[in-house]
Amino acid sequence: MSDPKFFGYGSLVNLRTHTYANPVPTTLNGWRRVWKPAGDRETSFLSVERDEGGQIDGMIAAVPKGDWGALDAREAAYDRVDVSDQFRGTASVAIYQGRPEKNSTTHLNKPILLSYLDVVVQGFHDHFGVAGVERFFASTSGWDRPILNDRVSPVYSRHQTLTGAERTLVDKHLTQLSAVME
């Protein structure tokens, strides 16, 4: 029996942030990405929602020996949801979905950390190219939240160093979205 797998759609696409074996770029149908507050954090993080016509790129990788402990701890503000029906001929596959927030309208202004977004975009650029980065921005909603520019002193625990070209790519898309920087 093969190990169960996870589908990563945000920072898990960036292989610099984990060591899970045999990651493979793939696409998941029936879902879309959305920025939402996660747990008691002061910022917004990526989550997913079911969307019949939606399609998102991401990374699928094995969870060695079915030991979900480390991944569940990393994704503590999320629920693990089975999406095995989307992947024929594959062992069980799960995706992490942010838990619904109480009074979610009070969380609309929780900013997106630029250091987190940089990590996500770097991963998409590595595995899906410039076109994949464009699909990432197009298939993600919730860009009305402010962007907290923490590049000089990153808050995100798994932040990475971006090349000048990668930073320019992120900044270009944020400009196109008319994102508000804090």
mmCIF file of C-alpha atoms in Angstrom:
data_model
loop_
_atom_site.group_PDB
_atom_site.id
_atom_site.type_symbol
_atom_site.label_atom_id
_atom_site.label_comp_id
_atom_site.label_asym_id
_atom_site.label_seq_id
_atom_site.Cartn_x
_atom_site.Cartn_y
_atom_site.Cartn_z
ATOM 1 C CA MET A 1 0.000 0.000 0.000
ATOM 2 C CA SER A 2 1.382 3.407 -0.903
ATOM 3 C CA ASP A 3 1.693 6.352 1.450
ATOM 4 C CA PRO A 4 -1.167 8.848 1.599
ATOM 5 C CA LYS A 5 -0.505 12.198 -0.074
ATOM 6 C CA PHE A 6 -1.260 15.854 0.413
ATOM 7 C CA PHE A 7 -2.046 18.537 -2.144
ATOM 8 C CA GLY A 8 -0.254 21.786 -1.309
ATOM 9 C CA TYR A 9 -1.512 24.968 -2.958
ATOM 10 C CA GLY A 10 0.419 27.719 -1.131
ATOM 11 C CA SER A 11 3.722 27.638 0.714
ATOM 12 C CA LEU A 12 3.892 23.838 0.325
ATOM 13 C CA VAL A 13 4.465 24.415 -3.412
ATOM 14 C CA ASN A 14 7.829 25.925 -2.449
ATOM 15 C CA LEU A 15 10.048 22.899 -1.863
ATOM 16 C CA ARG A 16 12.467 25.038 0.138
ATOM 17 C CA THR A 17 9.886 24.967 2.972
ATOM 18 C CA HIS A 18 9.678 21.179 3.437
ATOM 19 C CA THR A 19 11.313 17.837 2.695
ATOM 20 C CA TYR A 20 8.368 15.651 1.712
ATOM 21 C CA ALA A 21 9.369 12.976 -0.788
ATOM 22 C CA ASN A 22 8.589 12.779 -4.483
ATOM 23 C CA PRO A 23 6.643 16.024 -4.934
ATOM 24 C CA VAL A 24 4.889 16.352 -8.279
ATOM 25 C CA PRO A 25 3.323 19.517 -9.753
ATOM 26 C CA THR A 26 -0.341 18.886 -10.555
ATOM 27 C CA THR A 27 -3.752 20.519 -10.865
ATOM 28 C CA LEU A 28 -6.814 20.105 -8.662
ATOM 29 C CA ASN A 29 -10.279 20.654 -10.125
ATOM 30 C CA GLY A 30 -13.317 21.850 -8.191
ATOM 31 C CA TRP A 31 -11.478 24.200 -5.823
ATOM 32 C CA ARG A 32 -10.241 27.777 -5.689
ATOM 33 C CA ARG A 33 -7.742 29.599 -3.479
ATOM 34 C CA VAL A 34 -8.808 32.431 -1.169
ATOM 35 C CA TRP A 35 -7.058 34.672 1.354
ATOM 36 C CA LYS A 36 -8.599 34.222 4.799
ATOM 37 C CA PRO A 37 -7.606 34.782 8.403
ATOM 38 C CA ALA A 38 -6.183 31.632 9.970
ATOM 39 C CA GLY A 39 -6.837 30.870 13.615
ATOM 40 C CA ASP A 40 -5.757 33.572 16.020
ATOM 41 C CA ARG A 41 -3.032 34.890 13.712
ATOM 42 C CA GLU A 42 -2.902 38.603 13.010
ATOM 43 C CA THR A 43 -2.582 38.050 9.268
ATOM 44 C CA SER A 44 -4.388 36.308 6.429
ATOM 45 C CA PHE A 45 -3.174 33.074 4.888
ATOM 46 C CA LEU A 46 -4.189 31.061 1.873
ATOM 47 C CA SER A 47 -7.078 28.669 2.143
ATOM 48 C CA VAL A 48 -9.291 26.875 -0.345
ATOM 49 C CA GLU A 49 -12.982 26.652 -1.049
ATOM 50 C CA ARG A 50 -14.938 24.259 -3.183
ATOM 51 C CA ASP A 51 -15.730 25.795 -6.558
ATOM 52 C CA GLU A 52 -17.349 23.591 -9.188
ATOM 53 C CA GLY A 53 -15.652 25.408 -12.064
ATOM 54 C CA GLY A 54 -12.428 26.158 -10.217
ATOM 55 C CA GLN A 55 -8.986 24.806 -10.934
ATOM 56 C CA ILE A 56 -5.758 25.375 -9.023
ATOM 57 C CA ASP A 57 -2.171 24.333 -9.534
ATOM 58 C CA GLY A 58 -0.252 22.843 -6.647
ATOM 59 C CA MET A 59 2.128 20.174 -5.460
ATOM 60 C CA ILE A 60 1.208 16.631 -4.478
ATOM 61 C CA ALA A 61 3.606 14.699 -2.242
ATOM 62 C CA ALA A 62 3.672 11.615 -0.049
ATOM 63 C CA VAL A 63 3.227 11.650 3.694
ATOM 64 C CA PRO A 64 5.826 9.026 4.737
ATOM 65 C CA LYS A 65 4.281 6.025 6.518
ATOM 66 C CA GLY A 66 1.014 7.935 6.807
ATOM 67 C CA ASP A 67 2.443 9.933 9.726
ATOM 68 C CA TRP A 68 0.474 13.172 9.437
ATOM 69 C CA GLY A 69 1.781 14.573 12.744
ATOM 70 C CA ALA A 70 4.400 17.018 11.429
ATOM 71 C CA LEU A 71 2.220 18.242 8.561
ATOM 72 C CA ASP A 72 -0.831 18.609 10.813
ATOM 73 C CA ALA A 73 1.310 20.661 13.229
ATOM 74 C CA ARG A 74 2.545 22.890 10.393
ATOM 75 C CA GLU A 75 -1.037 23.382 9.191
ATOM 76 C CA ALA A 76 -2.530 23.696 12.698
ATOM 77 C CA ALA A 77 -5.021 26.418 11.717
ATOM 78 C CA TYR A 78 -6.447 24.194 8.984
ATOM 79 C CA ASP A 79 -8.649 21.110 8.703
ATOM 80 C CA ARG A 80 -7.435 18.165 6.640
ATOM 81 C CA VAL A 81 -10.041 17.360 3.954
ATOM 82 C CA ASP A 82 -10.075 14.256 1.766
ATOM 83 C CA VAL A 83 -9.862 14.978 -1.988
ATOM 84 C CA SER A 84 -8.964 11.454 -3.125
ATOM 85 C CA ASP A 85 -11.865 11.435 -5.578
ATOM 86 C CA GLN A 86 -9.992 14.065 -7.649
ATOM 87 C CA PHE A 87 -6.931 11.847 -8.159
ATOM 88 C CA ARG A 88 -7.574 8.532 -9.879
ATOM 89 C CA GLY A 89 -5.098 5.750 -9.322
ATOM 90 C CA THR A 90 -3.543 7.537 -6.358
ATOM 91 C CA ALA A 91 -3.521 6.642 -2.681
ATOM 92 C CA SER A 92 -5.628 8.805 -0.432
ATOM 93 C CA VAL A 93 -5.022 12.523 -0.919
ATOM 94 C CA ALA A 94 -5.857 15.349 1.490
ATOM 95 C CA ILE A 95 -5.878 19.127 1.245
ATOM 96 C CA TYR A 96 -5.720 21.587 4.133
ATOM 97 C CA GLN A 97 -8.630 24.029 4.352
ATOM 98 C CA GLY A 98 -8.651 26.976 6.753
ATOM 99 C CA ARG A 99 -11.148 26.684 9.558
ATOM 100 C CA PRO A 100 -14.090 29.076 9.289
ATOM 101 C CA GLU A 101 -13.683 32.166 11.456
ATOM 102 C CA LYS A 102 -16.398 33.438 13.743
ATOM 103 C CA ASN A 103 -17.566 36.902 12.725
ATOM 104 C CA SER A 104 -15.431 36.683 9.594
ATOM 105 C CA THR A 105 -16.364 40.222 8.543
ATOM 106 C CA THR A 106 -14.316 41.528 11.481
ATOM 107 C CA HIS A 107 -11.226 39.932 9.928
ATOM 108 C CA LEU A 108 -11.434 41.582 6.506
ATOM 109 C CA ASN A 109 -8.489 43.871 7.188
ATOM 110 C CA LYS A 110 -6.067 41.213 8.414
ATOM 111 C CA PRO A 111 -3.139 41.824 6.049
ATOM 112 C CA ILE A 112 -1.318 39.377 3.805
ATOM 113 C CA LEU A 113 2.356 39.062 4.760
ATOM 114 C CA LEU A 114 4.530 39.916 1.775
ATOM 115 C CA SER A 115 7.175 37.460 3.038
ATOM 116 C CA TYR A 116 4.547 34.671 2.897
ATOM 117 C CA LEU A 117 3.328 35.708 -0.552
ATOM 118 C CA ASP A 118 6.939 35.838 -1.766
ATOM 119 C CA VAL A 119 7.477 32.207 -0.665
ATOM 120 C CA VAL A 120 4.306 31.076 -2.425
ATOM 121 C CA VAL A 121 5.088 32.888 -5.680
ATOM 122 C CA GLN A 122 8.687 31.639 -5.642
ATOM 123 C CA GLY A 123 7.376 28.061 -5.453
ATOM 124 C CA PHE A 124 4.917 28.601 -8.286
ATOM 125 C CA HIS A 125 7.619 30.215 -10.409
ATOM 126 C CA ASP A 126 9.984 27.278 -9.755
ATOM 127 C CA HIS A 127 7.467 24.621 -10.774
ATOM 128 C CA PHE A 128 4.956 26.293 -13.097
ATOM 129 C CA GLY A 129 6.940 29.188 -14.582
ATOM 130 C CA VAL A 130 5.714 32.710 -15.266
ATOM 131 C CA ALA A 131 2.426 31.355 -16.659
ATOM 132 C CA GLY A 132 1.894 29.440 -13.408
ATOM 133 C CA VAL A 133 2.436 32.610 -11.379
ATOM 134 C CA GLU A 134 -0.178 34.351 -13.530
ATOM 135 C CA ARG A 135 -2.605 31.452 -12.932
ATOM 136 C CA PHE A 136 -1.884 31.650 -9.190
ATOM 137 C CA PHE A 137 -2.867 35.326 -9.012
ATOM 138 C CA ALA A 138 -5.891 34.800 -11.298
ATOM 139 C CA SER A 139 -7.195 31.749 -9.400
ATOM 140 C CA THR A 140 -6.906 33.350 -5.954
ATOM 141 C CA SER A 141 -9.487 35.689 -4.430
ATOM 142 C CA GLY A 142 -9.339 38.000 -1.427
ATOM 143 C CA TRP A 143 -6.792 40.450 -2.823
ATOM 144 C CA ASP A 144 -8.796 43.304 -1.257
ATOM 145 C CA ARG A 145 -6.823 42.799 1.967
ATOM 146 C CA PRO A 146 -3.817 45.042 2.570
ATOM 147 C CA ILE A 147 -0.310 43.675 1.955
ATOM 148 C CA LEU A 148 2.060 44.058 4.911
ATOM 149 C CA ASN A 149 5.519 44.759 3.473
ATOM 150 C CA ASP A 150 7.798 42.828 5.824
ATOM 151 C CA ARG A 151 10.548 42.004 3.313
ATOM 152 C CA VAL A 152 13.237 43.897 5.241
ATOM 153 C CA SER A 153 12.381 42.081 8.479
ATOM 154 C CA PRO A 154 10.316 38.991 7.515
ATOM 155 C CA VAL A 155 7.626 37.865 9.916
ATOM 156 C CA TYR A 156 6.810 34.613 8.107
ATOM 157 C CA SER A 157 8.748 31.791 9.763
ATOM 158 C CA ARG A 158 9.593 29.987 6.510
ATOM 159 C CA HIS A 159 10.561 33.105 4.556
ATOM 160 C CA GLN A 160 13.027 32.697 1.685
ATOM 161 C CA THR A 161 15.439 34.977 -0.132
ATOM 162 C CA LEU A 162 14.077 35.946 -3.536
ATOM 163 C CA THR A 163 16.066 36.962 -6.553
ATOM 164 C CA GLY A 164 15.549 40.439 -7.943
ATOM 165 C CA ALA A 165 13.557 38.938 -10.823
ATOM 166 C CA GLU A 166 11.284 37.049 -8.399
ATOM 167 C CA ARG A 167 10.632 40.191 -6.334
ATOM 168 C CA THR A 168 9.862 42.129 -9.515
ATOM 169 C CA LEU A 169 7.406 39.395 -10.579
ATOM 170 C CA VAL A 170 5.543 39.558 -7.249
ATOM 171 C CA ASP A 171 5.502 43.365 -7.253
ATOM 172 C CA LYS A 172 4.251 43.505 -10.854
ATOM 173 C CA HIS A 173 1.240 41.338 -10.031
ATOM 174 C CA LEU A 174 0.440 43.290 -6.879
ATOM 175 C CA THR A 175 0.550 46.513 -8.893
ATOM 176 C CA GLN A 176 -1.813 45.005 -11.476
ATOM 177 C CA LEU A 177 -4.196 44.117 -8.631
ATOM 178 C CA SER A 178 -3.926 47.655 -7.217
ATOM 179 C CA ALA A 179 -2.957 46.053 -3.917
ATOM 180 C CA VAL A 180 -2.657 48.378 -0.941
ATOM 181 C CA MET A 181 0.753 48.115 0.759
ATOM 182 C CA GLU A 182 1.139 48.834 4.463
#
